Tab-separated table of C-alpha atoms and ligand atoms in Angstrom:
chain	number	residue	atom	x	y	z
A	104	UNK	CA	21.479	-39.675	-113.626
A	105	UNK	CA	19.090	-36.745	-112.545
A	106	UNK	CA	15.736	-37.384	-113.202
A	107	UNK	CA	14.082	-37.638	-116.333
A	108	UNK	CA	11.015	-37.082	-118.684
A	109	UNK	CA	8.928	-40.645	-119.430
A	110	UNK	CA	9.595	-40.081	-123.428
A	111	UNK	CA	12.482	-42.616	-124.146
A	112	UNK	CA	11.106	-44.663	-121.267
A	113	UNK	CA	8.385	-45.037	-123.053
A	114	UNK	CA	9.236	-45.673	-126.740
A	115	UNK	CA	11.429	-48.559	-125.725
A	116	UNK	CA	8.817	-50.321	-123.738
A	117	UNK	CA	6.325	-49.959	-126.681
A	118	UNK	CA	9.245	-51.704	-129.107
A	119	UNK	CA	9.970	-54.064	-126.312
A	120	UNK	CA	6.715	-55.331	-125.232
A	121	UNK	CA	7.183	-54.039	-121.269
A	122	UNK	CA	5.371	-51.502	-119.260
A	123	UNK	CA	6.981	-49.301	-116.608
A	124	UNK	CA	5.589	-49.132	-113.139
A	125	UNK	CA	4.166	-46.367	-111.835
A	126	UNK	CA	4.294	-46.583	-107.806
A	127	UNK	CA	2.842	-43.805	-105.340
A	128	UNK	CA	5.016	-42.356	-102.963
A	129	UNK	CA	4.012	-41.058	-99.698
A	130	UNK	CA	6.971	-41.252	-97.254
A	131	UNK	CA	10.925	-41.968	-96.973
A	132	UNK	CA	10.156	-45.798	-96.580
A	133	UNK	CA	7.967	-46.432	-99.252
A	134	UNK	CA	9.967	-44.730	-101.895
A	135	UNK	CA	12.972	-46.880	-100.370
A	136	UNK	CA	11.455	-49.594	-100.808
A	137	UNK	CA	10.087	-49.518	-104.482
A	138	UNK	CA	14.039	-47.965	-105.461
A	139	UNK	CA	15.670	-50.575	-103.774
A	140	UNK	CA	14.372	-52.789	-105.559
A	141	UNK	CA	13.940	-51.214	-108.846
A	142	UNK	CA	17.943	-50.517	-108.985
A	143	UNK	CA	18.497	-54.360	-108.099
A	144	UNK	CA	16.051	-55.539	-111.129
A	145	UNK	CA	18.119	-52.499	-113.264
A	146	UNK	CA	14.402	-51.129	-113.677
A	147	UNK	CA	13.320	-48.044	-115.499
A	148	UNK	CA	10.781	-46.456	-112.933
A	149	UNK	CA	8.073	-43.691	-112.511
A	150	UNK	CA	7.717	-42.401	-108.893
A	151	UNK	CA	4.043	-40.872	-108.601
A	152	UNK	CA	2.465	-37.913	-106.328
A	153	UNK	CA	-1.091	-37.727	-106.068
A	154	UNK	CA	-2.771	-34.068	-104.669
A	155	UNK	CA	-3.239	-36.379	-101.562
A	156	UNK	CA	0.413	-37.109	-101.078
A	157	UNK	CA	1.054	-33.763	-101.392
A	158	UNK	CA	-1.464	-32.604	-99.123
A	159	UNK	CA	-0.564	-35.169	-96.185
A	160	UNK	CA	3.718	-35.058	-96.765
A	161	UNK	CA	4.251	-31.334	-98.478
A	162	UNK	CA	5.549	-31.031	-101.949
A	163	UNK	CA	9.711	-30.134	-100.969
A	164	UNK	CA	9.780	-33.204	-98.539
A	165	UNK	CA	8.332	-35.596	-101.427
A	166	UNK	CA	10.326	-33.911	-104.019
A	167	UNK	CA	14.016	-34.236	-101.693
A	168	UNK	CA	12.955	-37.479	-100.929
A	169	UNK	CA	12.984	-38.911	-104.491
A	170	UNK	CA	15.871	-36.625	-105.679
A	171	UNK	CA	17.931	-38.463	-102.605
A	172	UNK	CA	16.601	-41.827	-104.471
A	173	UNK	CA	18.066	-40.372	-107.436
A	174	UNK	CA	21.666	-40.095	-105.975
A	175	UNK	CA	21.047	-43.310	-104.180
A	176	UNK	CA	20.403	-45.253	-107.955
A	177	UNK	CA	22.534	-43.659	-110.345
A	178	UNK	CA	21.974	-46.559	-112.574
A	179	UNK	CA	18.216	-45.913	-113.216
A	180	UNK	CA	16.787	-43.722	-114.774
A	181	UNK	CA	13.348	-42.411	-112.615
A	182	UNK	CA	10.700	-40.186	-113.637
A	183	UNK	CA	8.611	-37.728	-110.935
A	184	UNK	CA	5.126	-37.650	-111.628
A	185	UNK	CA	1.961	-36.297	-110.944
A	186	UNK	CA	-0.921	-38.330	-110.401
A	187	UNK	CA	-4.248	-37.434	-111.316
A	188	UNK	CA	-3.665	-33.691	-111.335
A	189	UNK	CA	-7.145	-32.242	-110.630
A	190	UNK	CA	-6.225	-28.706	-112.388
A	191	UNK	CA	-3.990	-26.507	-114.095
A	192	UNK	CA	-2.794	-24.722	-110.893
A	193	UNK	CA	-1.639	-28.156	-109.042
A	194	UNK	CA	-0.227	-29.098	-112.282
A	195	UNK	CA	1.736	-26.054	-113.093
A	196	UNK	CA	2.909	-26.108	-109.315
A	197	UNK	CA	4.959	-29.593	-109.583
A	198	UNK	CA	5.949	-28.114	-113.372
A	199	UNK	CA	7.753	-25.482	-111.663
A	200	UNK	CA	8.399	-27.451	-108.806
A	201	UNK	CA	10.574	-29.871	-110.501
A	202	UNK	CA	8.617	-32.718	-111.642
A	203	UNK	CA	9.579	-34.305	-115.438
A	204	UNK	CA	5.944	-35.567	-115.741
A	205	UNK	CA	2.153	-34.279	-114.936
A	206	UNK	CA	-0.973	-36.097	-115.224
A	207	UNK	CA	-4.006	-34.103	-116.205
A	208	UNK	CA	-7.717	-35.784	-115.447
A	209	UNK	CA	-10.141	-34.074	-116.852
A	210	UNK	CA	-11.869	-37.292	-117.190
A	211	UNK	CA	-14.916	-35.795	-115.065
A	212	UNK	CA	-15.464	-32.745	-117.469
A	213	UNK	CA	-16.674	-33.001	-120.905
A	214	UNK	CA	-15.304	-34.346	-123.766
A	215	UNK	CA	-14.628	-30.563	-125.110
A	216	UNK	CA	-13.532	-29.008	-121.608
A	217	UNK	CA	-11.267	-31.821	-120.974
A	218	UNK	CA	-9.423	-31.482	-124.354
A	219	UNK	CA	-9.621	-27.800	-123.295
A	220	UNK	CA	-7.875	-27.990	-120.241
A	221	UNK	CA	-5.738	-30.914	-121.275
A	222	UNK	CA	-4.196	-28.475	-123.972
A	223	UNK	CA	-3.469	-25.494	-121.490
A	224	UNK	CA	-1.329	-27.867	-119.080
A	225	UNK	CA	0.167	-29.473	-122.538
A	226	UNK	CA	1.443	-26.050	-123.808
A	227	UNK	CA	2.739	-24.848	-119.970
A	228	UNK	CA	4.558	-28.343	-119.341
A	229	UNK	CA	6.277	-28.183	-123.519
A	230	UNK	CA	7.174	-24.957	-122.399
A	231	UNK	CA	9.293	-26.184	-119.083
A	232	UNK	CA	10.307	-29.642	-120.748
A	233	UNK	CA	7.657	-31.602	-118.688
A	234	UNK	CA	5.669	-34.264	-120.336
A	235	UNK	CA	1.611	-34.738	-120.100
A	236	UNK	CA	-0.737	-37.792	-119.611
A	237	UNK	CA	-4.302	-37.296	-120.258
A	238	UNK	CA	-6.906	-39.851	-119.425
A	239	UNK	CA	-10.126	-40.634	-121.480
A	240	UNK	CA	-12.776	-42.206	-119.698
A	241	UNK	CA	-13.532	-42.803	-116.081
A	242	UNK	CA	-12.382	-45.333	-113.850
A	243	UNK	CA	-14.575	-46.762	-110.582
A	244	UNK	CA	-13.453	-46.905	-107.132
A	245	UNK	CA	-11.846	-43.957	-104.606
A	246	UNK	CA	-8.872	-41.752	-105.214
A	247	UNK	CA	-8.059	-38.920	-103.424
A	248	UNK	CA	-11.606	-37.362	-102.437
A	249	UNK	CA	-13.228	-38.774	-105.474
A	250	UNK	CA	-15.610	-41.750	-105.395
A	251	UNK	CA	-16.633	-42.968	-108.759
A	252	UNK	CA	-19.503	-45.817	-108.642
A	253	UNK	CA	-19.259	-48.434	-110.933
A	254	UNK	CA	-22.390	-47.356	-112.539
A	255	UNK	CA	-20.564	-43.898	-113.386
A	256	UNK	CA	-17.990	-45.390	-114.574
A	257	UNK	CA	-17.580	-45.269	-118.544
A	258	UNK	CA	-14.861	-47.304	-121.336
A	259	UNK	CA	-13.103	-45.064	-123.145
A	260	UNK	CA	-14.541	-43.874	-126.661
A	261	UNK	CA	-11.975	-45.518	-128.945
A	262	UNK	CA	-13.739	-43.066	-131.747
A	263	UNK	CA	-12.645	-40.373	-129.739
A	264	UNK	CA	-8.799	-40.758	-129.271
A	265	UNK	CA	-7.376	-39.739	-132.075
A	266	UNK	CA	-9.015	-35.922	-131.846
A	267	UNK	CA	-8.365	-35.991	-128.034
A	268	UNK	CA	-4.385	-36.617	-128.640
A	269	UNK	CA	-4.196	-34.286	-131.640
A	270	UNK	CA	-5.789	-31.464	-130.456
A	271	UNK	CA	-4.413	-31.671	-126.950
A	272	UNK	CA	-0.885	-32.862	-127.761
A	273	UNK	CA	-0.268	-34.694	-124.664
A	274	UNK	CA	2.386	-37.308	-124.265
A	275	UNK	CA	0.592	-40.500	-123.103
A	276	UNK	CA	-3.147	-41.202	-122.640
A	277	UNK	CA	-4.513	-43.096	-119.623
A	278	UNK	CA	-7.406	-45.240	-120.772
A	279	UNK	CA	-10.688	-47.294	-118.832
A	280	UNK	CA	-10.716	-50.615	-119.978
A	281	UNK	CA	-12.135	-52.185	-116.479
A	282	UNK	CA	-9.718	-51.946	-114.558
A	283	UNK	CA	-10.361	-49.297	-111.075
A	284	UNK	CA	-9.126	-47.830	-107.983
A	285	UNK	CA	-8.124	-49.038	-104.486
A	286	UNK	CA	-8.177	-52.599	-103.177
A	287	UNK	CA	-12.033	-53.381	-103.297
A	288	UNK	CA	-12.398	-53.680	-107.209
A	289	UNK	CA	-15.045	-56.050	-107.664
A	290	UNK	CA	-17.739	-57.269	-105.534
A	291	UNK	CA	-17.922	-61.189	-105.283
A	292	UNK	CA	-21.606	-60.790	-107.231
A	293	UNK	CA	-19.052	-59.337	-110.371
A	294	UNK	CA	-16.881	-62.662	-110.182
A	295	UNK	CA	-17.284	-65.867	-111.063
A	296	UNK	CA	-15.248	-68.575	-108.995
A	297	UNK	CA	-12.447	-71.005	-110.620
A	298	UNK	CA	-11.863	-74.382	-109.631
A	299	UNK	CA	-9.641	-73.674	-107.116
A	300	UNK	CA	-12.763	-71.506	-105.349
A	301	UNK	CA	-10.523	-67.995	-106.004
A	302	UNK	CA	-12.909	-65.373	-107.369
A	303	UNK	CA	-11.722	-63.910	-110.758
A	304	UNK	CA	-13.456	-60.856	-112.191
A	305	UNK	CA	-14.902	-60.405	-115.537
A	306	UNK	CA	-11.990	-59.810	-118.141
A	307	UNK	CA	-10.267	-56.452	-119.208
A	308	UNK	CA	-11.424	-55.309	-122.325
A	309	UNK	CA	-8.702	-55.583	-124.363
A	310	UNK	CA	-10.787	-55.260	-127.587
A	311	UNK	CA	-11.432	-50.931	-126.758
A	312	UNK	CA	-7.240	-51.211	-125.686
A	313	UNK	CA	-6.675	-53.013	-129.330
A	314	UNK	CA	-8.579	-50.781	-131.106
A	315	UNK	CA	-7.184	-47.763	-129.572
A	316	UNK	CA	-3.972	-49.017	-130.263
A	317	UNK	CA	-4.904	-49.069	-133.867
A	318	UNK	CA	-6.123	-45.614	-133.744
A	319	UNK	CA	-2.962	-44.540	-132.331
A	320	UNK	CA	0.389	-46.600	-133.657
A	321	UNK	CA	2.957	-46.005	-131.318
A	322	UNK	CA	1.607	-44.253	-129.107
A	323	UNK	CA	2.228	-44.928	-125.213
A	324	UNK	CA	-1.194	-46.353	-123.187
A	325	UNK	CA	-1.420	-45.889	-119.610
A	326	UNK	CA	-3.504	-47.880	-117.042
A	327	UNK	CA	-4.390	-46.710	-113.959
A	328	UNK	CA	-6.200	-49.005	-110.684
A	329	UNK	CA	-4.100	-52.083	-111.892
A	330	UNK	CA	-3.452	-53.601	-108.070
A	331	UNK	CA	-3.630	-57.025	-108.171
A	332	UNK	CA	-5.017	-57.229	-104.486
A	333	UNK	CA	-2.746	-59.949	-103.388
A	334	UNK	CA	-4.699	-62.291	-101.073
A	335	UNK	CA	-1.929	-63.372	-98.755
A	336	UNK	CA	-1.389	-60.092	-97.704
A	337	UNK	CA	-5.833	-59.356	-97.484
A	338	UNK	CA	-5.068	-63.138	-95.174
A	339	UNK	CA	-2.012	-61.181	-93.412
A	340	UNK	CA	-4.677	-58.103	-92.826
A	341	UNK	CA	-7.782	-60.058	-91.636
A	342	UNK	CA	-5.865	-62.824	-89.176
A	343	UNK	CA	-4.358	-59.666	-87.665
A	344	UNK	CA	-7.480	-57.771	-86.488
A	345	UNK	CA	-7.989	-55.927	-90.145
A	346	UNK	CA	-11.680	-56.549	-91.706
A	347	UNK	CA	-11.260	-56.905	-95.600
A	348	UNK	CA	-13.356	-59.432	-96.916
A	349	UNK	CA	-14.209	-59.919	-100.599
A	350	UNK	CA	-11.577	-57.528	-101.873
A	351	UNK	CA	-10.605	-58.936	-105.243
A	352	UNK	CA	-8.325	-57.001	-107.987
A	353	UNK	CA	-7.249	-56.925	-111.632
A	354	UNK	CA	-5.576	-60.673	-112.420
A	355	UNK	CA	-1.447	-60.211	-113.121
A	356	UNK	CA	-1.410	-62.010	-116.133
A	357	UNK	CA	-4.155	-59.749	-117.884
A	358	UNK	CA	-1.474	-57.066	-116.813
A	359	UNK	CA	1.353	-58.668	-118.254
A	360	UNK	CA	-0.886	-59.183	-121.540
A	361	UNK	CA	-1.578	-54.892	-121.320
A	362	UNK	CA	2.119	-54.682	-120.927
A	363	UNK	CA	3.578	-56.685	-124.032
A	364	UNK	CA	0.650	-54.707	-125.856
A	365	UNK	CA	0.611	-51.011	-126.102
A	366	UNK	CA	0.402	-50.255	-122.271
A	367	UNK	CA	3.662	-48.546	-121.532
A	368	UNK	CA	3.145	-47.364	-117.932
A	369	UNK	CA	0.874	-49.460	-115.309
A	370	UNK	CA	0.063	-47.671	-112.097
A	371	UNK	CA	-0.038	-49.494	-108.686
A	372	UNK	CA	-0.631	-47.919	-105.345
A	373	UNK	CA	-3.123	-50.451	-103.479
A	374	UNK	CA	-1.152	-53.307	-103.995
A	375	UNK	CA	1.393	-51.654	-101.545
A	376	UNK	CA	-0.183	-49.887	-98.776
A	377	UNK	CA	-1.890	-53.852	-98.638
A	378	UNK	CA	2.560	-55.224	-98.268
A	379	UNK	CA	2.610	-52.465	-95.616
A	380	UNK	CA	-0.328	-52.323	-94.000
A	381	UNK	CA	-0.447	-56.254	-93.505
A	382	UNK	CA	3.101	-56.378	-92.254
A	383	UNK	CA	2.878	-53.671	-89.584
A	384	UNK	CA	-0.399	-55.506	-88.064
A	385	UNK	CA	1.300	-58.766	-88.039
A	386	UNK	CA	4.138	-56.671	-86.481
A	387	UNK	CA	2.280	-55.510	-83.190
A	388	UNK	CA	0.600	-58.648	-82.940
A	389	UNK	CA	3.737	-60.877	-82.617
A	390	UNK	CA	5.222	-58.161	-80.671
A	391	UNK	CA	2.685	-56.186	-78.661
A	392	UNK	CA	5.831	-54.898	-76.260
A	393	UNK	CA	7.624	-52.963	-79.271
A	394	UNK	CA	7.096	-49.779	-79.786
A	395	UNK	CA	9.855	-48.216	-81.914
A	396	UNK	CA	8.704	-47.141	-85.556
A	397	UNK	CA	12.023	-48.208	-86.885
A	398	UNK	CA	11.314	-51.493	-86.201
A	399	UNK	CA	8.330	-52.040	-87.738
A	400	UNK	CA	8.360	-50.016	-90.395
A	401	UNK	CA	11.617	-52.009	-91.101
A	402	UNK	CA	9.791	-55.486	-92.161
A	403	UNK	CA	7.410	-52.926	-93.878
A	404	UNK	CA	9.676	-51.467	-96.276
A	405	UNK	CA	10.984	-54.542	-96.865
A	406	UNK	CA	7.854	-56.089	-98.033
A	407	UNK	CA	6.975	-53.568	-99.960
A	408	UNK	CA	10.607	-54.356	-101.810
A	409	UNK	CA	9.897	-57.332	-102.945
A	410	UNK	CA	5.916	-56.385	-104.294
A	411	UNK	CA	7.642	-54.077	-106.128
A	412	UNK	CA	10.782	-56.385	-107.505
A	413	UNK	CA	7.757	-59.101	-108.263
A	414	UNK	CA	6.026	-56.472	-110.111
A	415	UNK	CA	8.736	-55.829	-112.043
A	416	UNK	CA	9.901	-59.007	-113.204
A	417	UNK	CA	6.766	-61.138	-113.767
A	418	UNK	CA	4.243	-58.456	-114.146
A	419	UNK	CA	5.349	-55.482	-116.089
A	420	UNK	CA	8.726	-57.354	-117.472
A	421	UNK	CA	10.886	-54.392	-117.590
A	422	UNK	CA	13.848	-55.704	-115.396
A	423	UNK	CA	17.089	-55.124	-116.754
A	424	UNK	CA	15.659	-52.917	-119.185
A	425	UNK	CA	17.486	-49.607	-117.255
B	437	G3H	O1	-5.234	-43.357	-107.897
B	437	G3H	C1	-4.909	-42.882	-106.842
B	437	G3H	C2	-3.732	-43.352	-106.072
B	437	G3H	O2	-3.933	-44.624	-105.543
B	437	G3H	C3	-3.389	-42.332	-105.043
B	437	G3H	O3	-4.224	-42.427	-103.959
B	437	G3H	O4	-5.190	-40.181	-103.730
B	437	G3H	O5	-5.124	-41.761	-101.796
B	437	G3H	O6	-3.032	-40.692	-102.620
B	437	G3H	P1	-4.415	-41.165	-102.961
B	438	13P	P1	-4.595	-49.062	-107.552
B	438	13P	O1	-5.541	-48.513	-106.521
B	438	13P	O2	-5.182	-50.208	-108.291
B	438	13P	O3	-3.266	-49.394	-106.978
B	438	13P	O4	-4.367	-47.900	-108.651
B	438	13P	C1	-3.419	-46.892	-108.461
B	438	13P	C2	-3.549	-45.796	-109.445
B	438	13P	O5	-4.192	-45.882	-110.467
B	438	13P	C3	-2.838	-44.552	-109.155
B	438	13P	O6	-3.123	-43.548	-110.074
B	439	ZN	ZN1	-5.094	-43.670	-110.908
């Protein structure tokens, strides 16, 4: 199967109550990883490329890369996307550049410059078959250069989606509900503790995501910063020599909720740099002799399998759904 636009992808994980994952790529391993696992689980999948990516890999080696993942799963069908395309010029460069799928932010501008500039990338990517995903409202944390504080961080206008996906025309619509970027979410003053002592932060607001959805029948949601922040592999970091404390993410079932609602795509990047990251520490520690990157990057990859396999069956719920 060569590789596709999100569109049916995304109308049969609105009727079935799943959301696709959407999982960065960077380098040969990591997209091994996340197909490997995703043809096991029979797994639709989007494979994401942020300016960064770009910037520290090169566009051709990223695009080869996931086109050899593409002859490697035959089974799957895969989508290659842009993530959090700053501007029309990066946008129209993976448009002609073979991506089936660009994301436009223009969540920094204003409400009229980013349907503006939404709509210019809409009509270029129509043109070339490639499909669009907006975003309305701004998410907290770090990606790429960009540091939002939680204080400039806004929920999306519900009032305002309808005019934003008529007048722009794009595709999907990415949407700030509380969720945010990178692998320190919340700050332990934003949680409250359970009874087991685990500190859970305050709940998604799945009111602005239901009312959006009313606004907008049928129409595919995407949520970006939705790492979980898995605290065995924060433990795996910290007991070898890393210095994370505190960092907390967005709870899995509140994700598998977003996903049987209209949340069709569910991005998640921190949650496995934290598999790989964690494993190569514990790596050189037990074996401060080795010295081959095959080898560690082996148990790396591999980790980084089975996040994404455990994503896809008991968060997002869209194995065997190829
Ligand atoms: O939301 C951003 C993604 O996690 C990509 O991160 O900009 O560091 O590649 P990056
Ligand atoms: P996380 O940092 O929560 O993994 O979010 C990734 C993301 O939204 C990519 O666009
Ligand atoms: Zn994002």
């Amino acid at each position: 199967m060569a590789l596709v636009t999100s569109t049916e992808m995304f109308k049969k994980a609105y009727e079935g109550g799943y959301a696709v994952g959407a999982f960065n790529v960077n380098n040969m391993e990591i997209v091994q990883g996340i197909t490997e696992a995703a043809r096991e689980e029979k797994a639709p999948l989007i494979l994401q490329v942020s300016k960064g990516a770009r910037a520290y890999a090169n566009h051709t080696y990223l695009v080869k890369l996931v086109e050899a993942a593409v002859i490697e799963c035959p089974e799957i069908p895969i989508v290659l996307h842009l993530d959090h395309g700053p501007d029309f010029e990066t946008c129209k460069s993976c448009i002609d550049g073979g991506f089936t799928s660009v994301m436009i932010d223009g969540s920094s501008h204003s409400f009229e410059d980013n349907i503006a500039l939404t709509r210019k990338v809409v009509e270029y990517a129509h043109a070339h078959g490639v499909v669009v995903e907006g975003e309305l409202g701004t998410l907290a944390g770090v990606e790429d250069d960009v540091k939002v504080s939680a204080a400039d961080s806004s929920y999306t206008r519900p009032e305002e989606v309808e005019e934003f996906v008529e007048k722009t025309g794009v595709d999907s619509l990415a949407i700030a509900i509380g969720t945010s970027h990178g692998a320190y979410k919340f700050t332990p003053e934003q949680c409250t503790r359970n009874e087991k002592g685990i500190l859970v932060p305050p709940p998604l607001r799945f009111d602005i995501l239901e009312e959006v959805s009313r606004r907008l029948p049928g129409f595919p949601i995407v949520l970006h910063g939705s790492s979980s922040v898995p605290q065995n592999f924060v433990k795996m970091i910290n007991e070898n020599g890393g210095k994370m404390p505190d960092a907390v993410g967005i709870p899995e079932e509140q994700l598998r909720k977003a996903a049987s609602m209209s949340v069709c795509k569910i991005n998640i990047d921190s949650d496995l740099r934290l598999a790989m990251t964690g494993t190569i520490r514990e790596f050189f520690v037990q074996h401060p002799d080795k010295f081959d990157p095959r080898e560690y990057l082996k148990p790396a990859r591999a980790n980084i399998k089975e996040m994404v396999r455990h994503k896809i069956v008991d968060v997002l719920g869209c194995n065997g759904k190829a």
